[in-house]
Amino acid sequence: MNMTNTPRSAEPAGASRGTAASRAQRRSWPVLLGADLVLITIFAALGRQSHEHGLAVTGILLTALPFILACLAAWAVMRAWRRPGQLWPAGVVIWLITVAAGLGIRALAGGGTAPSFQLVTLLVLGAFLLGHRLVWQVVSRRGAQNPRPERIN
């Protein structure tokens, strides 16, 4: 039993009594969301550069916008701020919604969605959006296993 006389098993996973690593993840959601958005923007810049469309900031942001909107929607659907560094299910669902909805928004806006672009989008955004979460998990776990000693002033 906890302080509210609720059996511990009734508390949802990731409740306020999580590990130090899970608490750190919940506090760091702005960093992880920012990383998602920056990586999507880098993806757009790389695509524009490889197709010689120029690297003007407005062009990059217009190219990235459908995927940024889709990513923000995916974060809301998954309530990812609760476990932002989680690979499964949050990371995978954010990745797949970002790709599918981003391609859909891009198509509705008149942008290209050739099968080769769809495949590249799936693979690159998968590497980007899941890759940084994997790194985050490794770093978070190491930090939790080797806490820094407190300073004595």
Coordinates of N, CA, C and O in Angstrom, one line a residue:
M1 N 0.8 -1.2 0.0 CA 0.0 0.0 0.0 C 0.9 1.2 0.0 O 1.9 1.3 0.6
N2 N 0.4 2.3 -0.7 CA 1.1 3.5 -0.6 C 0.4 4.5 0.3 O -0.6 4.1 1.0
M3 N 0.7 5.8 0.3 CA 0.2 6.7 1.2 C -1.3 6.9 1.0 O -2.0 7.4 1.9
T4 N -1.9 6.6 -0.2 CA -3.3 6.9 -0.5 C -4.1 5.6 -0.3 O -5.2 5.5 -0.8
N5 N -3.6 4.6 0.3 CA -4.2 3.3 0.5 C -4.6 2.6 -0.8 O -5.6 1.9 -0.8
T6 N -3.9 2.9 -1.8 CA -4.2 2.2 -3.1 C -3.1 1.2 -3.3 O -1.9 1.4 -3.0
P7 N -3.5 -0.1 -3.6 CA -2.5 -1.1 -3.8 C -1.5 -0.6 -4.9 O -1.9 -0.1 -5.9
R8 N -0.2 -0.9 -4.7 CA 0.8 -0.5 -5.6 C 0.5 -1.0 -7.0 O 0.8 -0.4 -8.0
S9 N 0.0 -2.2 -7.1 CA -0.3 -2.8 -8.4 C -1.3 -2.0 -9.2 O -1.4 -2.1 -10.4
A10 N -2.1 -1.2 -8.5 CA -3.1 -0.4 -9.2 C -2.6 0.8 -9.8 O -3.2 1.5 -10.6
E11 N -1.3 1.2 -9.5 CA -0.7 2.4 -10.1 C -0.3 2.1 -11.5 O 0.2 1.1 -11.8
P12 N -0.6 3.1 -12.4 CA -0.2 2.9 -13.8 C 1.3 2.8 -14.0 O 2.1 3.4 -13.2
A13 N 1.7 2.1 -15.0 CA 3.2 2.1 -15.3 C 3.6 3.5 -15.6 O 3.0 4.3 -16.2
G14 N 4.8 3.9 -15.0 CA 5.4 5.2 -15.2 C 4.7 6.2 -14.3 O 4.8 7.4 -14.5
A15 N 4.1 5.8 -13.2 CA 3.5 6.7 -12.3 C 4.6 7.4 -11.5 O 5.8 7.2 -11.8
S16 N 4.2 8.3 -10.6 CA 5.1 9.2 -10.0 C 6.2 8.5 -9.3 O 7.2 9.1 -8.9
R17 N 6.1 7.3 -9.0 CA 7.2 6.5 -8.2 C 8.1 5.8 -9.1 O 8.7 4.8 -8.7
G18 N 8.4 6.3 -10.3 CA 9.3 5.7 -11.3 C 10.7 5.7 -10.9 O 11.1 6.3 -9.8
T19 N 11.6 5.1 -11.6 CA 13.0 5.1 -11.3 C 13.5 6.5 -11.6 O 12.9 7.3 -12.2
A20 N 14.8 6.7 -11.2 CA 15.4 8.0 -11.5 C 15.5 8.2 -13.0 O 15.3 9.4 -13.4
A21 N 15.8 7.2 -13.7 CA 15.9 7.3 -15.2 C 14.5 7.7 -15.8 O 14.5 8.6 -16.7
S22 N 13.4 7.1 -15.3 CA 12.1 7.5 -15.9 C 11.7 8.9 -15.5 O 11.1 9.6 -16.3
R23 N 12.1 9.3 -14.3 CA 11.8 10.7 -13.9 C 12.6 11.7 -14.7 O 12.1 12.7 -15.1
A24 N 13.8 11.4 -15.0 CA 14.7 12.2 -15.8 C 14.1 12.3 -17.2 O 14.1 13.4 -17.8
Q25 N 13.6 11.2 -17.7 CA 13.0 11.2 -19.1 C 11.7 12.1 -19.1 O 11.6 12.9 -20.0
R26 N 10.9 12.0 -18.1 CA 9.7 12.9 -18.0 C 10.0 14.3 -18.0 O 9.4 15.2 -18.5
R27 N 11.1 14.7 -17.2 CA 11.5 16.1 -17.1 C 12.1 16.6 -18.4 O 12.2 17.8 -18.6
S28 N 12.7 15.7 -19.2 CA 13.4 16.1 -20.4 C 12.6 16.1 -21.7 O 13.2 16.2 -22.7
W29 N 11.3 16.0 -21.6 CA 10.5 15.9 -22.8 C 10.8 17.0 -23.8 O 10.8 16.8 -25.0
P30 N 11.0 18.3 -23.3 CA 11.2 19.4 -24.3 C 12.5 19.1 -25.1 O 12.5 19.4 -26.3
V31 N 13.5 18.6 -24.5 CA 14.7 18.3 -25.2 C 14.5 17.2 -26.3 O 14.9 17.3 -27.4
L32 N 13.8 16.2 -25.9 CA 13.5 15.1 -26.8 C 12.6 15.5 -28.0 O 12.8 15.1 -29.1
L33 N 11.5 16.3 -27.7 CA 10.7 16.8 -28.7 C 11.5 17.7 -29.6 O 11.4 17.7 -30.8
G34 N 12.3 18.6 -29.0 CA 13.2 19.5 -29.8 C 14.1 18.7 -30.7 O 14.3 19.0 -31.9
A35 N 14.6 17.6 -30.2 CA 15.5 16.7 -31.0 C 14.7 16.1 -32.2 O 15.2 16.1 -33.4
D36 N 13.5 15.7 -32.0 CA 12.6 15.2 -33.1 C 12.5 16.3 -34.2 O 12.7 16.0 -35.4
L37 N 12.1 17.5 -33.7 CA 11.9 18.5 -34.7 C 13.1 19.0 -35.4 O 13.1 19.2 -36.7
V38 N 14.2 19.0 -34.7 CA 15.5 19.4 -35.4 C 15.9 18.3 -36.4 O 16.3 18.6 -37.5
L39 N 15.8 17.1 -36.0 CA 16.1 16.0 -36.9 C 15.2 15.9 -38.2 O 15.7 15.6 -39.3
I40 N 14.0 16.2 -38.0 CA 13.1 16.3 -39.1 C 13.5 17.4 -40.1 O 13.5 17.3 -41.3
T41 N 13.9 18.6 -39.5 CA 14.4 19.7 -40.3 C 15.7 19.3 -41.0 O 15.9 19.7 -42.2
I42 N 16.6 18.6 -40.3 CA 17.8 18.2 -41.0 C 17.5 17.2 -42.2 O 18.1 17.3 -43.2
F43 N 16.5 16.3 -42.0 CA 16.1 15.5 -43.0 C 15.6 16.3 -44.2 O 16.0 16.0 -45.4
A44 N 14.8 17.3 -44.0 CA 14.3 18.2 -45.1 C 15.5 18.9 -45.8 O 15.5 19.0 -47.0
A45 N 16.4 19.4 -45.0 CA 17.6 20.1 -45.6 C 18.4 19.2 -46.4 O 18.9 19.5 -47.5
L46 N 18.7 17.9 -45.9 CA 19.4 17.0 -46.7 C 18.8 16.6 -48.0 O 19.4 16.5 -49.0
G47 N 17.5 16.5 -47.9 CA 16.7 16.2 -49.2 C 16.8 17.3 -50.2 O 17.0 17.1 -51.4
R48 N 16.6 18.5 -49.7 CA 16.7 19.7 -50.6 C 18.1 19.8 -51.2 O 18.2 20.2 -52.3
Q49 N 19.1 19.6 -50.3 CA 20.5 19.7 -50.8 C 20.7 18.6 -51.9 O 21.3 18.9 -52.9
S50 N 20.3 17.4 -51.6 CA 20.6 16.3 -52.6 C 19.9 16.5 -53.9 O 20.3 16.0 -54.9
H51 N 18.8 17.3 -53.9 CA 18.0 17.5 -55.1 C 18.2 18.9 -55.7 O 17.5 19.4 -56.5
E52 N 19.2 19.6 -55.1 CA 19.6 20.9 -55.5 C 18.5 21.9 -55.5 O 18.3 22.7 -56.5
H53 N 17.7 21.9 -54.5 CA 16.6 22.8 -54.3 C 17.0 24.0 -53.5 O 16.1 24.9 -53.3
G54 N 18.2 24.1 -53.1 CA 18.6 25.2 -52.3 C 18.4 25.0 -50.8 O 17.6 24.2 -50.4
L55 N 19.2 25.8 -50.0 CA 19.1 25.6 -48.6 C 18.6 26.9 -47.9 O 19.0 27.2 -46.7
A56 N 17.7 27.6 -48.5 CA 17.1 28.8 -47.9 C 16.3 28.3 -46.7 O 15.6 27.2 -46.8
V57 N 16.3 29.0 -45.6 CA 15.7 28.6 -44.4 C 14.2 28.4 -44.6 O 13.6 27.4 -44.2
T58 N 13.5 29.3 -45.4 CA 12.1 29.2 -45.6 C 11.8 27.9 -46.4 O 10.8 27.3 -46.2
G59 N 12.6 27.6 -47.4 CA 12.4 26.4 -48.2 C 12.5 25.2 -47.4 O 11.7 24.2 -47.5
I60 N 13.5 25.1 -46.5 CA 13.7 24.0 -45.6 C 12.5 23.8 -44.7 O 12.0 22.7 -44.5
L61 N 12.1 24.9 -44.1 CA 11.0 24.8 -43.2 C 9.7 24.4 -43.9 O 8.9 23.6 -43.3
L62 N 9.5 24.9 -45.1 CA 8.3 24.5 -45.9 C 8.3 23.0 -46.2 O 7.3 22.4 -46.2
T63 N 9.5 22.5 -46.5 CA 9.6 21.1 -46.8 C 9.4 20.3 -45.6 O 8.8 19.2 -45.6
A64 N 9.9 20.7 -44.4 CA 9.8 20.0 -43.2 C 8.4 20.1 -42.6 O 8.0 19.2 -41.8
L65 N 7.7 21.2 -42.9 CA 6.4 21.5 -42.2 C 5.4 20.3 -42.1 O 4.9 20.0 -41.0
P66 N 5.2 19.6 -43.2 CA 4.2 18.5 -43.1 C 4.6 17.4 -42.0 O 3.8 16.9 -41.3
F67 N 5.9 17.2 -42.0 CA 6.4 16.1 -41.1 C 6.5 16.7 -39.6 O 6.3 15.9 -38.7
I68 N 6.8 18.0 -39.5 CA 6.8 18.6 -38.2 C 5.3 18.6 -37.6 O 5.1 18.2 -36.4
L69 N 4.3 18.9 -38.4 CA 3.0 18.9 -37.9 C 2.5 17.5 -37.6 O 1.9 17.2 -36.5
A70 N 2.9 16.5 -38.4 CA 2.6 15.1 -38.1 C 3.3 14.6 -36.8 O 2.7 13.9 -36.0
C71 N 4.5 15.0 -36.6 CA 5.2 14.6 -35.4 C 4.6 15.2 -34.2 O 4.4 14.5 -33.2
L72 N 4.2 16.5 -34.2 CA 3.5 17.1 -33.1 C 2.2 16.4 -32.8 O 1.8 16.2 -31.6
A73 N 1.5 16.0 -33.9 CA 0.2 15.3 -33.7 C 0.5 13.9 -33.0 O -0.2 13.5 -32.1
A74 N 1.6 13.3 -33.5 CA 1.9 12.0 -32.9 C 2.3 12.1 -31.4 O 1.9 11.2 -30.6
W75 N 3.0 13.1 -31.1 CA 3.3 13.3 -29.7 C 2.1 13.5 -28.8 O 2.0 12.9 -27.7
A76 N 1.1 14.2 -29.4 CA -0.2 14.4 -28.7 C -0.9 13.1 -28.6 O -1.4 12.8 -27.5
V77 N -1.0 12.3 -29.6 CA -1.7 11.1 -29.6 C -1.1 10.1 -28.6 O -1.8 9.4 -27.9
M78 N 0.2 10.0 -28.6 CA 0.9 9.1 -27.7 C 1.1 9.7 -26.3 O 1.6 9.0 -25.4
R79 N 0.7 11.0 -26.1 CA 1.1 11.7 -24.8 C 2.5 11.4 -24.5 O 2.9 11.0 -23.4
A80 N 3.4 11.6 -25.4 CA 4.8 11.2 -25.3 C 5.6 11.9 -24.3 O 6.6 11.5 -23.9
W81 N 5.0 13.1 -23.8 CA 5.7 13.8 -22.7 C 5.8 12.9 -21.5 O 6.7 13.2 -20.6
R82 N 5.0 11.9 -21.4 CA 5.1 11.0 -20.2 C 6.3 10.1 -20.2 O 6.9 9.8 -19.2
R83 N 6.7 9.6 -21.4 CA 7.8 8.7 -21.6 C 8.5 9.0 -22.9 O 8.5 8.2 -23.8
P84 N 9.1 10.2 -23.0 CA 9.5 10.7 -24.3 C 10.7 9.9 -24.9 O 10.8 9.8 -26.1
G85 N 11.5 9.2 -24.1 CA 12.6 8.5 -24.6 C 12.3 7.0 -24.9 O 13.2 6.3 -25.3
Q86 N 11.1 6.6 -24.7 CA 10.7 5.2 -24.8 C 10.7 4.9 -26.3 O 10.1 5.5 -27.1
L87 N 11.4 3.7 -26.6 CA 11.4 3.2 -28.0 C 10.1 2.6 -28.4 O 9.5 2.9 -29.4
W88 N 9.6 1.7 -27.5 CA 8.3 1.1 -27.8 C 7.3 1.3 -26.7 O 7.7 1.2 -25.5
P89 N 6.1 1.7 -26.9 CA 5.5 1.9 -28.2 C 5.7 3.4 -28.7 O 5.5 3.6 -29.9
A90 N 6.0 4.3 -27.8 CA 5.9 5.7 -28.1 C 6.8 6.1 -29.3 O 6.4 6.7 -30.3
G91 N 8.1 5.7 -29.3 CA 9.0 6.1 -30.3 C 8.6 5.5 -31.7 O 8.6 6.2 -32.7
V92 N 8.2 4.2 -31.7 CA 7.8 3.6 -33.0 C 6.6 4.2 -33.5 O 6.5 4.5 -34.7
V93 N 5.6 4.5 -32.7 CA 4.3 5.1 -33.1 C 4.6 6.5 -33.6 O 4.0 6.9 -34.6
I94 N 5.4 7.3 -32.9 CA 5.7 8.7 -33.3 C 6.4 8.6 -34.7 O 6.0 9.4 -35.6
W95 N 7.3 7.7 -34.9 CA 8.0 7.6 -36.2 C 7.0 7.3 -37.3 O 7.0 7.9 -38.3
L96 N 6.1 6.2 -37.1 CA 5.2 5.8 -38.1 C 4.2 6.9 -38.4 O 3.8 7.1 -39.6
I97 N 3.6 7.5 -37.4 CA 2.6 8.6 -37.6 C 3.3 9.8 -38.3 O 2.7 10.3 -39.3
T98 N 4.5 10.1 -37.9 CA 5.2 11.2 -38.6 C 5.4 10.9 -40.1 O 5.2 11.8 -40.9
V99 N 5.8 9.7 -40.4 CA 6.0 9.4 -41.8 C 4.7 9.3 -42.6 O 4.5 10.0 -43.6
A100 N 3.7 8.6 -42.1 CA 2.4 8.4 -42.8 C 1.7 9.7 -42.9 O 1.2 10.1 -44.0
A101 N 1.5 10.4 -41.8 CA 0.7 11.6 -41.8 C 1.5 12.7 -42.5 O 0.9 13.6 -43.3
G102 N 2.8 12.8 -42.4 CA 3.6 13.8 -43.1 C 3.5 13.6 -44.6 O 3.4 14.6 -45.3
L103 N 3.6 12.3 -45.0 CA 3.5 12.1 -46.5 C 2.0 12.5 -46.9 O 1.9 13.0 -48.0
G104 N 1.0 12.2 -46.1 CA -0.3 12.6 -46.5 C -0.5 14.1 -46.6 O -1.1 14.6 -47.5
I105 N 0.0 14.8 -45.6 CA -0.1 16.3 -45.6 C 0.7 16.8 -46.8 O 0.2 17.7 -47.5
R106 N 1.8 16.2 -47.1 CA 2.6 16.6 -48.2 C 1.9 16.4 -49.5 O 1.9 17.3 -50.4
A107 N 1.2 15.3 -49.7 CA 0.5 15.0 -50.9 C -0.7 15.9 -51.0 O -1.0 16.4 -52.1
L108 N -1.4 16.2 -49.9 CA -2.5 17.2 -50.0 C -2.1 18.6 -50.4 O -2.8 19.3 -51.0
A109 N -0.9 18.9 -50.0 CA -0.3 20.2 -50.3 C 0.3 20.3 -51.7 O 0.8 21.3 -52.2
G110 N 0.3 19.1 -52.5 CA 0.8 19.1 -53.8 C 2.2 18.7 -53.9 O 2.8 18.8 -55.0
G111 N 2.8 18.3 -52.8 CA 4.2 17.8 -52.9 C 4.4 16.4 -53.4 O 3.4 15.7 -53.4
G112 N 5.6 16.1 -53.8 CA 5.8 14.8 -54.4 C 5.8 13.7 -53.3 O 6.3 13.9 -52.2
T113 N 5.3 12.5 -53.7 CA 5.3 11.4 -52.8 C 5.6 10.1 -53.5 O 5.0 9.1 -53.4
A114 N 6.6 10.2 -54.4 CA 7.0 9.0 -55.2 C 7.4 7.8 -54.2 O 7.9 8.1 -53.1
P115 N 7.2 6.6 -54.6 CA 7.5 5.5 -53.8 C 9.0 5.5 -53.3 O 9.2 5.2 -52.1
S116 N 9.9 5.9 -54.1 CA 11.3 6.0 -53.6 C 11.4 7.1 -52.5 O 12.1 6.8 -51.5
F117 N 10.7 8.2 -52.6 CA 10.7 9.2 -51.5 C 10.1 8.6 -50.2 O 10.5 8.9 -49.1
Q118 N 9.0 7.9 -50.4 CA 8.3 7.3 -49.2 C 9.3 6.3 -48.5 O 9.4 6.3 -47.3
L119 N 10.0 5.5 -49.3 CA 11.0 4.6 -48.6 C 12.1 5.3 -47.9 O 12.5 5.0 -46.8
V120 N 12.7 6.3 -48.6 CA 13.7 7.1 -48.0 C 13.2 7.8 -46.7 O 13.9 7.8 -45.7
T121 N 12.0 8.3 -46.8 CA 11.4 9.0 -45.6 C 11.3 8.0 -44.5 O 11.6 8.3 -43.3
L122 N 10.7 6.9 -44.8 CA 10.6 5.8 -43.7 C 11.9 5.5 -43.1 O 12.0 5.4 -41.8
L123 N 12.9 5.2 -43.9 CA 14.2 4.7 -43.4 C 15.0 5.8 -42.6 O 15.5 5.6 -41.5
V124 N 15.0 7.0 -43.2 CA 15.8 8.1 -42.6 C 15.1 8.6 -41.3 O 15.8 8.7 -40.3
L125 N 13.8 8.8 -41.4 CA 13.2 9.3 -40.2 C 13.2 8.2 -39.1 O 13.2 8.5 -37.9
G126 N 13.1 6.9 -39.5 CA 13.2 5.9 -38.5 C 14.6 5.9 -37.8 O 14.7 5.8 -36.6
A127 N 15.7 6.0 -38.6 CA 17.0 6.1 -38.0 C 17.1 7.3 -37.1 O 17.7 7.2 -36.0
F128 N 16.6 8.5 -37.6 CA 16.7 9.7 -36.8 C 15.8 9.6 -35.5 O 16.4 9.9 -34.4
L129 N 14.5 9.3 -35.7 CA 13.6 9.4 -34.5 C 13.8 8.3 -33.5 O 13.6 8.5 -32.3
L130 N 14.2 7.1 -34.0 CA 14.5 6.0 -33.1 C 15.9 6.0 -32.6 O 16.2 5.7 -31.4
G131 N 16.8 6.5 -33.4 CA 18.2 6.5 -33.1 C 18.5 7.4 -31.9 O 19.2 7.0 -30.9
H132 N 18.0 8.6 -31.9 CA 18.3 9.5 -30.7 C 17.6 9.0 -29.5 O 18.1 9.2 -28.4
R133 N 16.5 8.3 -29.6 CA 15.9 7.7 -28.4 C 16.7 6.5 -27.8 O 16.9 6.4 -26.6
L134 N 17.3 5.8 -28.7 CA 18.2 4.7 -28.2 C 19.4 5.3 -27.5 O 19.8 4.8 -26.4
V135 N 20.0 6.3 -28.1 CA 21.1 6.9 -27.4 C 20.7 7.5 -26.1 O 21.4 7.3 -25.1
W136 N 19.5 8.1 -26.0 CA 19.0 8.7 -24.8 C 18.8 7.6 -23.7 O 19.2 7.8 -22.6
Q137 N 18.3 6.5 -24.1 CA 18.1 5.4 -23.1 C 19.4 4.9 -22.6 O 19.5 4.7 -21.4
V138 N 20.4 4.7 -23.4 CA 21.7 4.2 -23.0 C 22.3 5.3 -22.0 O 22.8 4.9 -20.9
V139 N 22.3 6.5 -22.4 CA 22.9 7.6 -21.5 C 22.1 7.7 -20.2 O 22.7 7.8 -19.1
S140 N 20.8 7.6 -20.3 CA 20.0 7.7 -19.1 C 20.2 6.6 -18.1 O 20.3 6.7 -16.9
R141 N 20.3 5.4 -18.7 CA 20.6 4.2 -17.8 C 22.0 4.2 -17.2 O 22.1 3.9 -16.0
R142 N 22.9 4.7 -17.9 CA 24.3 4.8 -17.4 C 24.3 5.8 -16.3 O 25.0 5.6 -15.2
G143 N 23.6 6.9 -16.5 CA 23.5 8.0 -15.4 C 22.9 7.5 -14.2 O 23.3 7.8 -13.1
A144 N 21.8 6.6 -14.3 CA 21.1 6.1 -13.2 C 21.9 5.1 -12.4 O 21.9 4.9 -11.2
Q145 N 22.8 4.3 -13.2 CA 23.6 3.3 -12.6 C 24.8 3.9 -11.9 O 25.3 3.3 -10.9
N146 N 25.3 5.0 -12.4 CA 26.5 5.7 -11.8 C 26.2 7.1 -11.4 O 26.7 8.0 -12.1
P147 N 25.4 7.3 -10.4 CA 25.1 8.6 -10.0 C 26.3 9.4 -9.6 O 27.2 8.8 -9.0
R148 N 26.3 10.7 -9.8 CA 27.4 11.5 -9.4 C 27.4 11.7 -7.9 O 26.3 11.9 -7.3
P149 N 28.5 11.7 -7.3 CA 28.5 11.9 -5.8 C 28.1 13.4 -5.5 O 28.4 14.3 -6.3
E150 N 27.5 13.5 -4.4 CA 27.1 14.9 -4.0 C 28.3 15.7 -3.7 O 29.2 15.2 -3.0
R151 N 28.3 17.0 -4.0 CA 29.4 17.9 -3.7 C 29.2 18.3 -2.2 O 28.1 18.7 -1.8
I152 N 30.3 18.4 -1.6 CA 30.3 19.0 -0.2 C 31.0 20.3 -0.3 O 32.2 20.3 -0.6
N153 N 30.3 21.4 0.0 CA 30.9 22.7 0.0 C 31.3 23.1 1.4 O 30.8 22.9 2.3

